Amino acid sequence: MSRRSGILEFAVLGLLRESPMHGYELRKRLNTSLGVFRAFSYGTLYPCLKTLVANGWLTEESGGTSEDALAAPLAGRRAKIVYRLTAQGKEHFEELLSQTGPDAYEDEHFAARFAFFGQTSRDVRMRVLEGRRSRLEERLEKMRASLARTRERLDDYTLELQRHGMESVEREVRWLNELIESERAGRDVRGPAADGSTHHSTSGETGGLPRHRDSTRPDPSDDTTA
């Protein structure tokens, strides 16, 4: 199984854990909610769904009312298939959520993992965030070393492009630092209360996203930030 197909299977299982969906609905959610899947087709999604059904992680059900199911063949249309997560599928997804190996830190996989942090335990979130930060710090060090070696041979535009890439990585590292700090503090910003104050929760699993003073927070699915 390729890394790309593994990420797609993970995302499909995660979305179906929230609620059953048919293929069109799934594709729409993958496109809008998970930026890493902005450009992919039904030709990619349906083989993935068939594989998950064959593995026993999903079931296929006819969607719509009984009248719709009867009307579809008469109109020459196929009835919509709704995909539902099985107990085995839920167990498999939870197992995937608990994994914190190197793949979890890579660009595309990290974006998908981050999208499901709300379903992930705090200790796993911390390991993934710290692993991602470490990976980007290594990347940043290599970029700086490469720029120092080649600066004199680059024209202004190539030099500016490399600087832009470094700034993007630096911005994501700062963002990760804020997330890690919030996870360690156990903050969960609930928003302003009626009196104008802000409620914070210190529960062990909720965690919390930091509030941002500007719009520089990177999109984890944006390849330019990694």
mmCIF file of C-alpha atoms in Angstrom:
data_model
loop_
_atom_site.group_PDB
_atom_site.id
_atom_site.type_symbol
_atom_site.label_atom_id
_atom_site.label_comp_id
_atom_site.label_asym_id
_atom_site.label_seq_id
_atom_site.Cartn_x
_atom_site.Cartn_y
_atom_site.Cartn_z
ATOM 1 C CA MET A 1 0.000 0.000 0.000
ATOM 2 C CA SER A 2 1.407 3.375 -1.009
ATOM 3 C CA ARG A 3 1.794 6.192 1.491
ATOM 4 C CA ARG A 4 -0.787 8.274 -0.418
ATOM 5 C CA SER A 5 -3.423 5.513 -0.350
ATOM 6 C CA GLY A 6 -2.693 4.899 3.337
ATOM 7 C CA ILE A 7 -3.408 8.553 4.124
ATOM 8 C CA LEU A 8 -6.652 8.412 2.137
ATOM 9 C CA GLU A 9 -7.822 5.273 3.948
ATOM 10 C CA PHE A 10 -7.046 6.909 7.294
ATOM 11 C CA ALA A 11 -9.037 10.031 6.363
ATOM 12 C CA VAL A 12 -12.025 8.051 5.057
ATOM 13 C CA LEU A 13 -12.199 5.978 8.231
ATOM 14 C CA GLY A 14 -11.964 9.127 10.341
ATOM 15 C CA LEU A 15 -14.769 10.908 8.499
ATOM 16 C CA LEU A 16 -17.024 7.848 8.590
ATOM 17 C CA ARG A 17 -16.433 7.549 12.310
ATOM 18 C CA GLU A 18 -18.332 10.831 12.599
ATOM 19 C CA SER A 19 -21.294 9.639 10.512
ATOM 20 C CA PRO A 20 -22.165 7.344 7.569
ATOM 21 C CA MET A 21 -21.870 9.000 4.141
ATOM 22 C CA HIS A 22 -22.227 8.199 0.469
ATOM 23 C CA GLY A 23 -19.343 8.613 -1.959
ATOM 24 C CA TYR A 24 -20.183 12.110 -3.168
ATOM 25 C CA GLU A 25 -20.519 13.361 0.395
ATOM 26 C CA LEU A 26 -17.194 11.786 1.353
ATOM 27 C CA ARG A 27 -15.408 13.332 -1.599
ATOM 28 C CA LYS A 28 -16.842 16.742 -0.741
ATOM 29 C CA ARG A 29 -15.703 16.464 2.892
ATOM 30 C CA LEU A 30 -12.238 15.322 1.848
ATOM 31 C CA ASN A 31 -11.951 18.293 -0.504
ATOM 32 C CA THR A 32 -13.283 20.941 1.860
ATOM 33 C CA SER A 33 -12.203 19.722 5.305
ATOM 34 C CA LEU A 34 -8.871 18.113 4.491
ATOM 35 C CA GLY A 35 -6.865 20.335 2.179
ATOM 36 C CA VAL A 36 -4.391 17.559 1.425
ATOM 37 C CA PHE A 37 -7.098 16.011 -0.764
ATOM 38 C CA ARG A 38 -7.986 19.154 -2.728
ATOM 39 C CA ALA A 39 -7.246 17.450 -6.041
ATOM 40 C CA PHE A 40 -8.343 13.840 -6.301
ATOM 41 C CA SER A 41 -11.065 12.025 -8.212
ATOM 42 C CA TYR A 42 -13.752 9.405 -7.752
ATOM 43 C CA GLY A 43 -11.355 7.099 -9.568
ATOM 44 C CA THR A 44 -9.103 7.358 -6.516
ATOM 45 C CA LEU A 45 -11.805 7.272 -3.838
ATOM 46 C CA TYR A 46 -13.895 4.297 -4.935
ATOM 47 C CA PRO A 47 -11.064 1.736 -5.113
ATOM 48 C CA CYS A 48 -10.151 2.866 -1.594
ATOM 49 C CA LEU A 49 -13.744 2.341 -0.415
ATOM 50 C CA LYS A 50 -13.869 -1.114 -2.021
ATOM 51 C CA THR A 51 -10.643 -2.077 -0.249
ATOM 52 C CA LEU A 52 -11.993 -0.913 3.114
ATOM 53 C CA VAL A 53 -15.209 -2.888 2.551
ATOM 54 C CA ALA A 54 -13.203 -5.990 1.597
ATOM 55 C CA ASN A 55 -11.163 -5.637 4.794
ATOM 56 C CA GLY A 56 -14.353 -5.579 6.861
ATOM 57 C CA TRP A 57 -13.823 -1.992 8.032
ATOM 58 C CA LEU A 58 -16.813 -0.578 6.147
ATOM 59 C CA THR A 59 -20.235 -1.819 5.086
ATOM 60 C CA GLU A 60 -22.247 -0.732 2.053
ATOM 61 C CA GLU A 61 -25.921 0.104 2.453
ATOM 62 C CA SER A 62 -28.525 1.424 0.027
ATOM 63 C CA GLY A 63 -29.165 5.053 0.827
ATOM 64 C CA GLY A 64 -32.394 7.057 0.716
ATOM 65 C CA THR A 65 -35.973 5.925 1.268
ATOM 66 C CA SER A 66 -37.489 2.680 -0.009
ATOM 67 C CA GLU A 67 -39.323 4.689 -2.701
ATOM 68 C CA ASP A 68 -35.996 6.142 -3.865
ATOM 69 C CA ALA A 69 -34.467 2.696 -4.034
ATOM 70 C CA LEU A 70 -37.359 1.450 -6.210
ATOM 71 C CA ALA A 71 -37.386 4.553 -8.427
ATOM 72 C CA ALA A 72 -33.651 4.542 -9.175
ATOM 73 C CA PRO A 73 -33.597 1.382 -11.416
ATOM 74 C CA LEU A 74 -36.709 2.595 -13.291
ATOM 75 C CA ALA A 75 -35.001 5.895 -14.022
ATOM 76 C CA GLY A 76 -31.818 4.179 -15.125
ATOM 77 C CA ARG A 77 -29.908 5.453 -12.102
ATOM 78 C CA ARG A 78 -27.974 3.506 -9.509
ATOM 79 C CA ALA A 79 -29.196 3.851 -5.933
ATOM 80 C CA LYS A 80 -26.757 5.767 -3.738
ATOM 81 C CA ILE A 81 -24.524 3.566 -1.606
ATOM 82 C CA VAL A 82 -23.973 4.714 1.951
ATOM 83 C CA TYR A 83 -20.742 3.663 3.650
ATOM 84 C CA ARG A 84 -20.803 2.929 7.354
ATOM 85 C CA LEU A 85 -17.905 2.201 9.722
ATOM 86 C CA THR A 86 -17.991 -1.267 11.288
ATOM 87 C CA ALA A 87 -16.852 -2.121 14.813
ATOM 88 C CA GLN A 88 -13.679 -3.551 13.270
ATOM 89 C CA GLY A 89 -13.206 -0.354 11.285
ATOM 90 C CA LYS A 90 -13.552 1.786 14.390
ATOM 91 C CA GLU A 91 -11.011 -0.366 16.221
ATOM 92 C CA HIS A 92 -8.622 -0.143 13.268
ATOM 93 C CA PHE A 93 -8.976 3.645 13.075
ATOM 94 C CA GLU A 94 -8.285 4.010 16.793
ATOM 95 C CA GLU A 95 -5.174 1.905 16.318
ATOM 96 C CA LEU A 96 -4.050 4.211 13.483
ATOM 97 C CA LEU A 97 -4.744 7.261 15.677
ATOM 98 C CA SER A 98 -2.420 5.915 18.353
ATOM 99 C CA GLN A 99 0.544 5.550 15.994
ATOM 100 C CA THR A 100 3.277 8.166 16.312
ATOM 101 C CA GLY A 101 5.946 6.843 13.969
ATOM 102 C CA PRO A 102 7.915 8.921 11.441
ATOM 103 C CA ASP A 103 5.120 8.833 8.850
ATOM 104 C CA ALA A 104 2.955 10.922 11.189
ATOM 105 C CA TYR A 105 5.433 13.811 10.850
ATOM 106 C CA GLU A 106 5.566 13.911 7.045
ATOM 107 C CA ASP A 107 3.871 16.734 5.162
ATOM 108 C CA GLU A 108 0.696 15.085 3.832
ATOM 109 C CA HIS A 109 0.238 12.575 6.642
ATOM 110 C CA PHE A 110 0.664 15.245 9.304
ATOM 111 C CA ALA A 111 -2.117 17.329 7.732
ATOM 112 C CA ALA A 112 -4.489 14.358 7.844
ATOM 113 C CA ARG A 113 -3.474 13.461 11.396
ATOM 114 C CA PHE A 114 -3.940 17.040 12.553
ATOM 115 C CA ALA A 115 -7.461 17.132 11.096
ATOM 116 C CA PHE A 116 -8.437 14.368 13.544
ATOM 117 C CA PHE A 117 -6.654 15.704 16.623
ATOM 118 C CA GLY A 118 -10.057 16.221 18.222
ATOM 119 C CA GLN A 119 -10.369 12.424 18.352
ATOM 120 C CA THR A 120 -6.766 11.860 19.466
ATOM 121 C CA SER A 121 -5.505 11.532 23.033
ATOM 122 C CA ARG A 122 -3.300 14.321 24.372
ATOM 123 C CA ASP A 123 -0.177 12.199 24.808
ATOM 124 C CA VAL A 124 -0.366 11.104 21.157
ATOM 125 C CA ARG A 125 -0.995 14.684 20.004
ATOM 126 C CA MET A 126 2.094 15.798 21.898
ATOM 127 C CA ARG A 127 4.312 13.109 20.350
ATOM 128 C CA VAL A 128 3.092 13.935 16.837
ATOM 129 C CA LEU A 129 3.512 17.699 17.322
ATOM 130 C CA GLU A 130 6.974 17.334 18.831
ATOM 131 C CA GLY A 131 7.990 14.905 16.084
ATOM 132 C CA ARG A 132 6.754 17.301 13.420
ATOM 133 C CA ARG A 133 8.626 20.195 15.013
ATOM 134 C CA SER A 134 11.828 18.184 15.199
ATOM 135 C CA ARG A 135 11.474 17.177 11.545
ATOM 136 C CA LEU A 136 10.979 20.789 10.457
ATOM 137 C CA GLU A 137 13.882 22.043 12.571
ATOM 138 C CA GLU A 138 16.137 19.525 10.827
ATOM 139 C CA ARG A 139 14.781 20.673 7.466
ATOM 140 C CA LEU A 140 15.352 24.301 8.380
ATOM 141 C CA GLU A 141 18.954 23.644 9.394
ATOM 142 C CA LYS A 142 19.633 21.954 6.049
ATOM 143 C CA MET A 143 17.989 24.807 4.149
ATOM 144 C CA ARG A 144 20.128 27.380 5.957
ATOM 145 C CA ALA A 145 23.296 25.401 5.327
ATOM 146 C CA SER A 146 22.418 24.980 1.645
ATOM 147 C CA LEU A 147 21.680 28.704 1.278
ATOM 148 C CA ALA A 148 24.978 29.649 2.927
ATOM 149 C CA ARG A 149 26.877 27.421 0.462
ATOM 150 C CA THR A 150 25.100 28.549 -2.689
ATOM 151 C CA ARG A 151 24.149 32.168 -1.950
ATOM 152 C CA GLU A 152 26.857 33.658 -4.190
ATOM 153 C CA ARG A 153 25.811 31.518 -7.177
ATOM 154 C CA LEU A 154 22.075 32.299 -7.047
ATOM 155 C CA ASP A 155 20.298 35.064 -8.906
ATOM 156 C CA ASP A 156 18.014 37.389 -6.955
ATOM 157 C CA TYR A 157 14.784 35.536 -7.788
ATOM 158 C CA THR A 158 16.070 32.091 -6.871
ATOM 159 C CA LEU A 159 17.509 33.530 -3.676
ATOM 160 C CA GLU A 160 14.163 35.134 -2.821
ATOM 161 C CA LEU A 161 12.360 31.835 -3.465
ATOM 162 C CA GLN A 162 14.677 30.015 -1.061
ATOM 163 C CA ARG A 163 14.175 32.701 1.563
ATOM 164 C CA HIS A 164 10.409 32.380 1.143
ATOM 165 C CA GLY A 165 10.662 28.623 1.688
ATOM 166 C CA MET A 166 12.701 29.133 4.852
ATOM 167 C CA GLU A 167 10.252 31.708 6.194
ATOM 168 C CA SER A 168 7.369 29.291 5.616
ATOM 169 C CA VAL A 169 9.106 26.564 7.606
ATOM 170 C CA GLU A 170 10.047 29.035 10.358
ATOM 171 C CA ARG A 171 6.406 30.144 10.559
ATOM 172 C CA GLU A 172 5.183 26.566 10.959
ATOM 173 C CA VAL A 173 7.776 25.917 13.678
ATOM 174 C CA ARG A 174 6.474 28.945 15.598
ATOM 175 C CA TRP A 175 2.921 27.685 15.169
ATOM 176 C CA LEU A 176 3.914 24.237 16.445
ATOM 177 C CA ASN A 177 5.624 25.839 19.452
ATOM 178 C CA GLU A 178 2.351 27.573 20.340
ATOM 179 C CA LEU A 179 0.364 24.351 19.966
ATOM 180 C CA ILE A 180 2.815 22.386 22.094
ATOM 181 C CA GLU A 181 2.777 25.081 24.772
ATOM 182 C CA SER A 182 -1.032 24.988 24.844
ATOM 183 C CA GLU A 183 -1.105 21.188 25.067
ATOM 184 C CA ARG A 184 1.350 21.226 27.953
ATOM 185 C CA ALA A 185 -0.655 23.876 29.769
ATOM 186 C CA GLY A 186 -3.861 21.914 29.214
ATOM 187 C CA ARG A 187 -5.672 25.009 27.983
ATOM 188 C CA ASP A 188 -8.977 24.716 26.192
ATOM 189 C CA VAL A 189 -10.235 28.119 25.087
ATOM 190 C CA ARG A 190 -14.018 27.997 25.183
ATOM 191 C CA GLY A 191 -14.553 31.576 24.091
ATOM 192 C CA PRO A 192 -15.712 34.664 25.955
ATOM 193 C CA ALA A 193 -18.278 34.320 28.705
ATOM 194 C CA ALA A 194 -21.220 36.636 29.199
ATOM 195 C CA ASP A 195 -19.145 38.898 31.434
ATOM 196 C CA GLY A 196 -16.432 39.237 28.795
ATOM 197 C CA SER A 197 -13.976 36.871 30.483
ATOM 198 C CA THR A 198 -12.641 33.716 28.862
ATOM 199 C CA HIS A 199 -13.218 30.255 30.290
ATOM 200 C CA HIS A 200 -10.332 27.796 30.300
ATOM 201 C CA SER A 201 -10.542 24.084 30.912
ATOM 202 C CA THR A 202 -7.633 22.104 32.298
ATOM 203 C CA SER A 203 -9.056 18.634 31.607
ATOM 204 C CA GLY A 204 -6.483 15.979 30.812
ATOM 205 C CA GLU A 205 -7.637 15.075 27.307
ATOM 206 C CA THR A 206 -9.192 18.175 25.803
ATOM 207 C CA GLY A 207 -6.078 20.189 25.138
ATOM 208 C CA GLY A 208 -6.658 23.471 23.369
ATOM 209 C CA LEU A 209 -5.633 25.571 20.408
ATOM 210 C CA PRO A 210 -3.751 28.809 21.061
ATOM 211 C CA ARG A 211 -5.385 32.095 20.190
ATOM 212 C CA HIS A 212 -3.610 33.905 17.382
ATOM 213 C CA ARG A 213 -2.918 37.594 17.229
ATOM 214 C CA ASP A 214 -2.731 37.636 13.435
ATOM 215 C CA SER A 215 -3.515 35.522 10.391
ATOM 216 C CA THR A 216 -0.054 33.969 10.018
ATOM 217 C CA ARG A 217 -1.118 30.549 11.289
ATOM 218 C CA PRO A 218 -0.069 28.053 8.584
ATOM 219 C CA ASP A 219 -2.409 25.574 6.971
ATOM 220 C CA PRO A 220 -1.055 22.067 7.788
ATOM 221 C CA SER A 221 -2.228 20.917 4.364
ATOM 222 C CA ASP A 222 -0.342 23.666 2.535
ATOM 223 C CA ASP A 223 2.787 22.167 1.004
ATOM 224 C CA THR A 224 4.497 25.586 1.033
ATOM 225 C CA THR A 225 4.651 25.478 4.820
ATOM 226 C CA ALA A 226 6.638 22.296 4.851
#
